[in-house]
Every structure is written in C-alpha cells, then in structure tokens.
PDB file of C-alpha atoms in Angstrom:
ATOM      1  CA  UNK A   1       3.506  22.421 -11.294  1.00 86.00           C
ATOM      2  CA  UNK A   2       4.673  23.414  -7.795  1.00 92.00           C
ATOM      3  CA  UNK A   3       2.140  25.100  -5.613  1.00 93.00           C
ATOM      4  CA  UNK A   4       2.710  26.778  -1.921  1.00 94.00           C
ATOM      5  CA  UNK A   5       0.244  26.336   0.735  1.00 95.00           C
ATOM      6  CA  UNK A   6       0.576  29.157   3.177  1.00 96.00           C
ATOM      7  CA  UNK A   7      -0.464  29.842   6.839  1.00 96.00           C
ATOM      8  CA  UNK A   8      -1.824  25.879   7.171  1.00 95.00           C
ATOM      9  CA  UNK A   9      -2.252  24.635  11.046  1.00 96.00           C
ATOM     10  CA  UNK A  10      -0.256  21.070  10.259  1.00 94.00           C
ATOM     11  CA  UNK A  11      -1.542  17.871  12.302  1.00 90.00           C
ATOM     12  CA  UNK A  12       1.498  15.511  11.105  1.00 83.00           C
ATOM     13  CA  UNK A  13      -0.018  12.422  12.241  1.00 77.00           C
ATOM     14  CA  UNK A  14       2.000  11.430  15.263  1.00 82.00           C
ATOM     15  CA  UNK A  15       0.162  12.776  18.377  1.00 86.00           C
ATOM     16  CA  UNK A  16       2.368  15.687  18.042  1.00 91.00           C
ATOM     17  CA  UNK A  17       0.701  19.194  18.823  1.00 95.00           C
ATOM     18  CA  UNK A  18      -0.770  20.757  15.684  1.00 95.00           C
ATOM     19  CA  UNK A  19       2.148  23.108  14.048  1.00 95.00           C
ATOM     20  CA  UNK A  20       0.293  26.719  12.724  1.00 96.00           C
ATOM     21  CA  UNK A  21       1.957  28.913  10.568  1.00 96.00           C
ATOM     22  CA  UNK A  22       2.891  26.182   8.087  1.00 96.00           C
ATOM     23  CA  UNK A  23       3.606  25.817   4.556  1.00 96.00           C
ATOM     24  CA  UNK A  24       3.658  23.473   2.826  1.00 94.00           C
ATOM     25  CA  UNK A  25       5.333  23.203  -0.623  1.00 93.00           C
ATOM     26  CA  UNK A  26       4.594  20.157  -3.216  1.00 91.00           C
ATOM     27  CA  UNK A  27       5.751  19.706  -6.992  1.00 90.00           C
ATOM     28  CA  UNK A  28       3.795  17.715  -8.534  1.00 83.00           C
ATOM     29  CA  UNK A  29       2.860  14.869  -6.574  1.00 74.00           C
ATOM     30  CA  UNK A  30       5.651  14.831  -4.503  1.00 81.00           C
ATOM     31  CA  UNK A  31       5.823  16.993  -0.707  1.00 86.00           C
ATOM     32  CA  UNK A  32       9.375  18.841  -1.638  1.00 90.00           C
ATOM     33  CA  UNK A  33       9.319  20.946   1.871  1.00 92.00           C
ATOM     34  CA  UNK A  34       7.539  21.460   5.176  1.00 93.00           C
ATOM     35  CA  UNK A  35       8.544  24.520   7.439  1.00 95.00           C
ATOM     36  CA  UNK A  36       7.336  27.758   9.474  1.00 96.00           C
ATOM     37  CA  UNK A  37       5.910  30.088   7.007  1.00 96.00           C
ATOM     38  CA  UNK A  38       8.541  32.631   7.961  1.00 95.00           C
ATOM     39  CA  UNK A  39      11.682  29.848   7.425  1.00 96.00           C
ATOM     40  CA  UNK A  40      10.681  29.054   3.882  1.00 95.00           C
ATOM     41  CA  UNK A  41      13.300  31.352   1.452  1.00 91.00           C
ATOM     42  CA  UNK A  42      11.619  33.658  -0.614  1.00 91.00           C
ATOM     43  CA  UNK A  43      13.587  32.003  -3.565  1.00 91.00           C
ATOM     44  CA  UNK A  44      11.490  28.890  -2.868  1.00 88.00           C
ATOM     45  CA  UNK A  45       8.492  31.116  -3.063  1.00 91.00           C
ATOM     46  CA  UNK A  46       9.271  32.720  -6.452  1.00 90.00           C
ATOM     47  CA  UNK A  47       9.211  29.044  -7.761  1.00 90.00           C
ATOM     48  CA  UNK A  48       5.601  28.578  -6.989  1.00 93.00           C
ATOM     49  CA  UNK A  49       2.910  28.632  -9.941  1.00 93.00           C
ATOM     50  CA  UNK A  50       0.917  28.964  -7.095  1.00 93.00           C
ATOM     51  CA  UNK A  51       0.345  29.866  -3.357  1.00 94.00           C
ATOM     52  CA  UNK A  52      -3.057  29.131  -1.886  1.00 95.00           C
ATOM     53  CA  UNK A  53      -3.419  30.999   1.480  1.00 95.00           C
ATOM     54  CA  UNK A  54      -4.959  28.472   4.104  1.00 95.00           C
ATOM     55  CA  UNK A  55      -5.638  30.676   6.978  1.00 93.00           C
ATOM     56  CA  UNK A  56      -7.605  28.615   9.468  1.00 86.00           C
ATOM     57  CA  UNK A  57      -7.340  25.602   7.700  1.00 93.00           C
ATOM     58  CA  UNK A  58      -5.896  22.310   9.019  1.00 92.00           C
ATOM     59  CA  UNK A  59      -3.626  20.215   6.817  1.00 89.00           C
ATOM     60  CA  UNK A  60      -2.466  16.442   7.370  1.00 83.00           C
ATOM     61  CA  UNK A  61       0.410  15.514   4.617  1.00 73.00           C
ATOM     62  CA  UNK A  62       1.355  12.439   3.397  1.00 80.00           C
ATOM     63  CA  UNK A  63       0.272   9.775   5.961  1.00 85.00           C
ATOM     64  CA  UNK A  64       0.913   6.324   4.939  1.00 90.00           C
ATOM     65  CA  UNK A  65      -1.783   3.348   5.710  1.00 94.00           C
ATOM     66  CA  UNK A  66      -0.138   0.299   6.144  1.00 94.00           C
ATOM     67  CA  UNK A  67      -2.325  -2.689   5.889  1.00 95.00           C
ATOM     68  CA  UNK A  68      -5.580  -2.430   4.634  1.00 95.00           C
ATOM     69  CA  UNK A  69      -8.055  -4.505   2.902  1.00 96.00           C
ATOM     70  CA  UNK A  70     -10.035  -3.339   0.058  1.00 97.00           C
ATOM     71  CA  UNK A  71     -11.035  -6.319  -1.691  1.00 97.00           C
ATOM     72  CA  UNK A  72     -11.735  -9.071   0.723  1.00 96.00           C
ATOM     73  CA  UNK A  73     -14.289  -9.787  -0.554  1.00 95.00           C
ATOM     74  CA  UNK A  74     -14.009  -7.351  -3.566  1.00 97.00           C
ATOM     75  CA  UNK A  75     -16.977  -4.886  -3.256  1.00 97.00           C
ATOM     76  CA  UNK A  76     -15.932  -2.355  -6.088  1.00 97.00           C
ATOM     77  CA  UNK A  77     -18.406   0.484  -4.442  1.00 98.00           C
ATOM     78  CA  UNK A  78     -17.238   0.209  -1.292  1.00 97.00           C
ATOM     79  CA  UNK A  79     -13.387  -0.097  -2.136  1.00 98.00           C
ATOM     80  CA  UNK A  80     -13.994   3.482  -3.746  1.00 98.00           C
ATOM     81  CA  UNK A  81     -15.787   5.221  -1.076  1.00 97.00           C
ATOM     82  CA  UNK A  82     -13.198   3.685   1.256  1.00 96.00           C
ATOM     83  CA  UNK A  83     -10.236   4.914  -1.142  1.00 97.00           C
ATOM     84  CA  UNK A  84     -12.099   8.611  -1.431  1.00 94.00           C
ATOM     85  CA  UNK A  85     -12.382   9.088   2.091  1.00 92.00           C
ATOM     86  CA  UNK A  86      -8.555   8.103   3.296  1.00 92.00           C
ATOM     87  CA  UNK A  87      -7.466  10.517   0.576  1.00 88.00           C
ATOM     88  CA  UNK A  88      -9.236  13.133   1.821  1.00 82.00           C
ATOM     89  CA  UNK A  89      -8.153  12.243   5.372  1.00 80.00           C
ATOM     90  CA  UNK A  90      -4.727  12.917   4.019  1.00 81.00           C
ATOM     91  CA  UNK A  91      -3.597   9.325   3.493  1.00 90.00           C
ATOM     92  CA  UNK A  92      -1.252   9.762  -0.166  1.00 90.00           C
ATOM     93  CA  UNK A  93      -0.347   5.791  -0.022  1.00 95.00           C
ATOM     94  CA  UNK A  94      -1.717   2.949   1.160  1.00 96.00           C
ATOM     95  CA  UNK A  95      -0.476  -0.785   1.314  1.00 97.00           C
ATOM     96  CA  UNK A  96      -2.896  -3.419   0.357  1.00 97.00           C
ATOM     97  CA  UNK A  97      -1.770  -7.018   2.588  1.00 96.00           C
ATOM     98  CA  UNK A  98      -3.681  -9.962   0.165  1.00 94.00           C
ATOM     99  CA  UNK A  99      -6.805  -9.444  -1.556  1.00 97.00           C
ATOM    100  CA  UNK A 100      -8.472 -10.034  -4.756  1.00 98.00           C
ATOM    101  CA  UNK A 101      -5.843  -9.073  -6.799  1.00 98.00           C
ATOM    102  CA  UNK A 102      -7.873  -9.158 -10.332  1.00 98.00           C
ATOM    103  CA  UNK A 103      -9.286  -6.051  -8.503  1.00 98.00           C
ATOM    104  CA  UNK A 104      -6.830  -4.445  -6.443  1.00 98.00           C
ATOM    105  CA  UNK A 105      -4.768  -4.237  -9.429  1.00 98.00           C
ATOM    106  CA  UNK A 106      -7.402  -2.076 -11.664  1.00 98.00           C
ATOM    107  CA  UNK A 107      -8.005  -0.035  -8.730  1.00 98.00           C
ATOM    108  CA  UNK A 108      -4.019   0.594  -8.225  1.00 98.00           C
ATOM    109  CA  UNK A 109      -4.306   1.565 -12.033  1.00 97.00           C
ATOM    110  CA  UNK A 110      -7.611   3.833 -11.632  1.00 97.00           C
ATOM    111  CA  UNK A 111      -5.950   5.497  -8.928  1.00 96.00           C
ATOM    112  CA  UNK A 112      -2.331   6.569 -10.589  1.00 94.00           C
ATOM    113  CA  UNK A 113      -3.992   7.582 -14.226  1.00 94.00           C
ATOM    114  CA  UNK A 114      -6.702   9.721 -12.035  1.00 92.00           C
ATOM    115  CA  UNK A 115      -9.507   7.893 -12.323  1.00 96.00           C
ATOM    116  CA  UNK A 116     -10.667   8.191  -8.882  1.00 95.00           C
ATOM    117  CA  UNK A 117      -9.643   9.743  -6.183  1.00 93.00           C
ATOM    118  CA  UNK A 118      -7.552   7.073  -3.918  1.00 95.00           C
ATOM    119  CA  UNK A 119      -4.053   6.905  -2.737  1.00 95.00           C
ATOM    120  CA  UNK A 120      -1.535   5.375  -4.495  1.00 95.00           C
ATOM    121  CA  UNK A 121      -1.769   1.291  -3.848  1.00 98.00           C
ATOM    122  CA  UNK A 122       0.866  -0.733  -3.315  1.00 97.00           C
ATOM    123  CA  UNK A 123      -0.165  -4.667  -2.719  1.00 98.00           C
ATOM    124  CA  UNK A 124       0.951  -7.835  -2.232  1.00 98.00           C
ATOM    125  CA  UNK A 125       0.361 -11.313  -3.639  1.00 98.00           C
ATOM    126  CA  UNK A 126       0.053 -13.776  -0.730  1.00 98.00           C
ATOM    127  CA  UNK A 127       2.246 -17.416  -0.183  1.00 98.00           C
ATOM    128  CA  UNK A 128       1.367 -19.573   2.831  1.00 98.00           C
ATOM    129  CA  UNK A 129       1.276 -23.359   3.480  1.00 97.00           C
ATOM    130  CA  UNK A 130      -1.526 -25.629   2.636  1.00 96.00           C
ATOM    131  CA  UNK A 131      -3.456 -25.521   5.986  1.00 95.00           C
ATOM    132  CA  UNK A 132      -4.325 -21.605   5.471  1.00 96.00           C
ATOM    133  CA  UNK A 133      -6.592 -22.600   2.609  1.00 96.00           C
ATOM    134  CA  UNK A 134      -9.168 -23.541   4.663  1.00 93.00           C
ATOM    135  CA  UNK A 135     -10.005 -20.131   6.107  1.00 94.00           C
ATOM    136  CA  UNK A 136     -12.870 -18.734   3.846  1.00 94.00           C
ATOM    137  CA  UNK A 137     -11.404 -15.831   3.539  1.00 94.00           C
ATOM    138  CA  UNK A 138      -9.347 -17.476   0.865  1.00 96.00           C
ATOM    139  CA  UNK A 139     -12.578 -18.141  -0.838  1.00 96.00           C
ATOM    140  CA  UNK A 140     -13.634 -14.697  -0.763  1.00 96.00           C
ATOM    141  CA  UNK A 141     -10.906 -13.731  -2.789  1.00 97.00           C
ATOM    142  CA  UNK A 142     -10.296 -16.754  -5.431  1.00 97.00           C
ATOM    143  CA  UNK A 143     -13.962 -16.423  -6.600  1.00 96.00           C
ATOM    144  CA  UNK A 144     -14.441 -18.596  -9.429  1.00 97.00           C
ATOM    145  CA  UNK A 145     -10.910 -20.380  -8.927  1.00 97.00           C
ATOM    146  CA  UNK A 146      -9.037 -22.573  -6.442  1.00 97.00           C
ATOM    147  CA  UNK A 147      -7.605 -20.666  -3.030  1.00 96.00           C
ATOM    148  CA  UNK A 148      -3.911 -21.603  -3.293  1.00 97.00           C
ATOM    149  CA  UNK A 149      -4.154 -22.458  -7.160  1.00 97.00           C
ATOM    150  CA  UNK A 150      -4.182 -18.766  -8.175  1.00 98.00           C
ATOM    151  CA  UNK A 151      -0.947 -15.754  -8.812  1.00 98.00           C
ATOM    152  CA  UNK A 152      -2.027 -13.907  -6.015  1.00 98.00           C
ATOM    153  CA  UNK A 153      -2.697 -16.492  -3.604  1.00 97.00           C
ATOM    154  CA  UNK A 154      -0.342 -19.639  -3.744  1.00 98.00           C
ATOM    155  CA  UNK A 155      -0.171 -22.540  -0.925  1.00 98.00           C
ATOM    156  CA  UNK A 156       3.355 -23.340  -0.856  1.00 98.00           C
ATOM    157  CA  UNK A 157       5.067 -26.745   0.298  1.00 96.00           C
ATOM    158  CA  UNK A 158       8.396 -28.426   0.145  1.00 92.00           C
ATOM    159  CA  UNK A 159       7.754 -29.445  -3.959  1.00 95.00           C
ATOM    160  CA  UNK A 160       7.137 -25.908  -5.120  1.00 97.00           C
ATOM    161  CA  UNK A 161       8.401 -24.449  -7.745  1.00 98.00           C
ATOM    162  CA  UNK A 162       9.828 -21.323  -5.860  1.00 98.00           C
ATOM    163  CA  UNK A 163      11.240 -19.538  -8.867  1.00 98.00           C
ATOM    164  CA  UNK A 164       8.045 -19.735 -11.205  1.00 98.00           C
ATOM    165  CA  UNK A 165       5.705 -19.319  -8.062  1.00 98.00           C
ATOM    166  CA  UNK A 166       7.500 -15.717  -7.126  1.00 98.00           C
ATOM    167  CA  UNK A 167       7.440 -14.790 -11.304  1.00 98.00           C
ATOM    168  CA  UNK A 168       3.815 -15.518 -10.978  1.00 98.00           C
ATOM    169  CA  UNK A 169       3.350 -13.367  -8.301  1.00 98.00           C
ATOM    170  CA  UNK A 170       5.008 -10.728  -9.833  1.00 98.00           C
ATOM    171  CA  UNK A 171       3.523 -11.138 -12.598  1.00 97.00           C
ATOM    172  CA  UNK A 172       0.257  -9.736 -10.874  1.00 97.00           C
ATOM    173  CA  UNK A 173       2.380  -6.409 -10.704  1.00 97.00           C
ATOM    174  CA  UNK A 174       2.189  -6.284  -7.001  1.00 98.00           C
ATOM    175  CA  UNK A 175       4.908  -4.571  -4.860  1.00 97.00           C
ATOM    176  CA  UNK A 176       5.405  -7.736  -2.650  1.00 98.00           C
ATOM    177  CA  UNK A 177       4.967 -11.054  -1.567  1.00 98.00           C
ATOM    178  CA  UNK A 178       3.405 -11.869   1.657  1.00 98.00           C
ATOM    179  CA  UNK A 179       4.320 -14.739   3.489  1.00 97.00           C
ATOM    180  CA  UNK A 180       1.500 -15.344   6.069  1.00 96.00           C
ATOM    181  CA  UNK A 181       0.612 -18.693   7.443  1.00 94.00           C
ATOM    182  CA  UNK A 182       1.675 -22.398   7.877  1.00 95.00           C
ATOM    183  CA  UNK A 183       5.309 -21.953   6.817  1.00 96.00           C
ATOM    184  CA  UNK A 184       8.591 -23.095   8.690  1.00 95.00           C
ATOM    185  CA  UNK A 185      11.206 -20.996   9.069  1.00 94.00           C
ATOM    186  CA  UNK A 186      13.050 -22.932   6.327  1.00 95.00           C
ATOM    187  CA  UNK A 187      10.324 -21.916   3.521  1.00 96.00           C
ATOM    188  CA  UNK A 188      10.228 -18.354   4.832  1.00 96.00           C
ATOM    189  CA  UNK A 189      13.688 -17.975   4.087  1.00 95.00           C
ATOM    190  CA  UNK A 190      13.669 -19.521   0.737  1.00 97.00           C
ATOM    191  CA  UNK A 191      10.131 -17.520  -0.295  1.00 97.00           C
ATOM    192  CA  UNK A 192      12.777 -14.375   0.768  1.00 97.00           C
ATOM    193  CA  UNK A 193      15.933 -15.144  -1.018  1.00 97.00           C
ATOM    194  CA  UNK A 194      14.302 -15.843  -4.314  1.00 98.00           C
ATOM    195  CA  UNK A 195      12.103 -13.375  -4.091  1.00 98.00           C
ATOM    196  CA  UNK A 196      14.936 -11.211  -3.500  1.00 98.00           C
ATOM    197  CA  UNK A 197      16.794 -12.893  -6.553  1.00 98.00           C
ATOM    198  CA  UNK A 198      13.902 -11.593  -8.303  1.00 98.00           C
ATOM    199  CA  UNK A 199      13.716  -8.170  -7.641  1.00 98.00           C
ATOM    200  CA  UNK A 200      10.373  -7.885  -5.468  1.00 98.00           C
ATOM    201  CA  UNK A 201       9.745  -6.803  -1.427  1.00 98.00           C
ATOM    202  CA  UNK A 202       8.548  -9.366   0.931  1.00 97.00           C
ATOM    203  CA  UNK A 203       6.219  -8.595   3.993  1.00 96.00           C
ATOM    204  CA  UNK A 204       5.039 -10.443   6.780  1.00 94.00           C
ATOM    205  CA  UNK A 205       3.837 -10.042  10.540  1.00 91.00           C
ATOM    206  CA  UNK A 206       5.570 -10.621  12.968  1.00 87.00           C
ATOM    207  CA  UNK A 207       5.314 -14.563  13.288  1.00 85.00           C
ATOM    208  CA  UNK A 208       4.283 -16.840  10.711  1.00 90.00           C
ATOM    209  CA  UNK A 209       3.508 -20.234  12.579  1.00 88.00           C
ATOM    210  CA  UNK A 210       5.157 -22.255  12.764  1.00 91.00           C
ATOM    211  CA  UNK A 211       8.111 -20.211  12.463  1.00 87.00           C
ATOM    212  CA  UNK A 212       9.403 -18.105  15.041  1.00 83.00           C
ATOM    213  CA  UNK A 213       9.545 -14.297  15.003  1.00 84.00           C
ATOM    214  CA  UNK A 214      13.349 -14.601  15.048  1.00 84.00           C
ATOM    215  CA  UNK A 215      12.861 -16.517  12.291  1.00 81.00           C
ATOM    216  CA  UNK A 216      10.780 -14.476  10.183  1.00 79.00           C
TER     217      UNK A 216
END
C-alpha cells in the first residue's frame, strides 16, 4: 500500500530547521521519497492508495537509535513502553548492543509480525575476554546460567573455538557480534575475520582494552 502524507512540517533529526510544506511518500514500510509538496510529480501522486493531509502537523521519519538497552536486566513491561514510545518519537529501527538475548530476540519477533508497536530490532550477541565477567551486569543478563558460558554472551581466550563460538552467536539470530572488553588486538581481529567468514556484522566502540582504537 503506498500512502502520501501532504503539507507535513518535517523535523529530520539533525538540528536542521524544521522543513514545512513536506510530503512524505512511504510504500509499505519503506520511506520511497521526501520533497516540497509542490516538487513531488503528480504521477507519484496518482500512485497513492492514499494521501492524508497533515496541515499543522510535525513529522520526524525514519530516525535510527543506535545503542540501546532493553533487556539489561530484562523487564518485559518496561522494554515495551520503552519500544512504544521511540516509535512514536519517530525512531523506525533501533540497534540493541548486548542484552538478554532469550528476550531481545522475542521482542525483535513481536515487533516485525506486529505484535507491538516497536521499531524494528537489530542486536548483537556479545564476545569479550574473561575479566569482563565480573561486572554484574553480566549477571543481569545470564539469569539462571553462567556469564560467558552462554550464545549471547561468550568470554573468549586464546583456546576458543572461534568458528563454533561465532555459529553460536548466530545462532541467536542476532545481526552482530560485539566485541567489547578484555581483548588484544590479535583476538579482535580474529573474532572479525571469522565472523566475516561467516556471514554476520561485527560492532564495537571505539577501544576495546587492551587493544588500541587503531586496532579495533
């Protein structure tokens, strides 16, 4: 279905003065154009099942959050009303950086078969050395397991397994593996190339002690 939103005042996220006279026109899920209401072709137009006339109305498309929390520790409840409000903030996507996983991942499906109203959720499964697992967080998320000892959260060392600890990770479905804490620049790299090999994303911050930023 492709739908025309006329006459919106457009705040596009970036500080930038608000933009009136917009319209905005989406198929389906997906933003297909963004221009003055008097640029858009009236072919475009014709194509429209619908145009909804937003006179007065202020508009903020497609913002991307990228790193949030929503299950540290999970708190179903709260992960919902947090989800609800950043869609209706205008946030369409939103990148999840470690958490619970056994939770993220039924909230990721709630949200893409409609079952709440949330952005889409893309996450990560977490690798770090030994020393992280100390920090409760770790707990907070491995409830009723061991931190490190679990697909979404694995403390990684020189005698890992790299290939069957990256298909575990994938295996919880997430979009990436996040390589956080306690790693050398050596490990870093290998965590990347095989998950590379293997088809999935890796994220980080900017340093990952003991490696260097130019490392990581």
């Amino acid at each position: 279905m492709i739908a025309a939103y006329r006459g919106a005042t457009l705040l596009d996220g970036t500080g930038a003065p608000a933009r009136p006279a917009t319209t905005i026109l989406v198929d389906g899920e997906r933003i297909r154009l963004i221009a003055p209401d008097a640029d858009v072709p009236a072919e475009l137009l014709e194509l429209a099942d619908t145009v909804v006339e937003l006179d007065g109305r202020h508009v903020i498309p497609g913002l991307i959050d990228s790193h949030q929390h929503i299950a540290t520790p999970p708190d179903r409840p709260t992960a919902e009303a947090t989800l609800a409000r950043d869609l209706y903030g205008g946030i369409t996507a939103t990148r999840d950086m470690a958490d619970d996983l056994r939770q993220v991942s039924d909230l990721a499906r709630a949200a893409l078969v409609g079952e709440i109203p949330a952005p889409d959720i893309h996450y990560a499964a977490l690798m770090a050395g030994p020393g992280f697992f100390d920090d409760p967080r770790t707990w907070q998320v491995s409830q009723g397991a061991t931190p490190g000892q679990v697909p979404w959260m694995q403390a990684v060392d020189a005698g890992t397994d790299l290939p069957l600890a990256v298909a575990m990770a994938r295996g919880t479905y997430a979009t990436a593996i996040k390589v956080y804490a306690d790693l050398p620049g050596e490990t870093v790299a290998a965590i990347t190339a095989e998950a590379h090999r293997q088809n999935i994303a890796v994220w980080a911050h900017a340093a990952v002690f003991p490696a260097t930023p130019a490392q990581v």
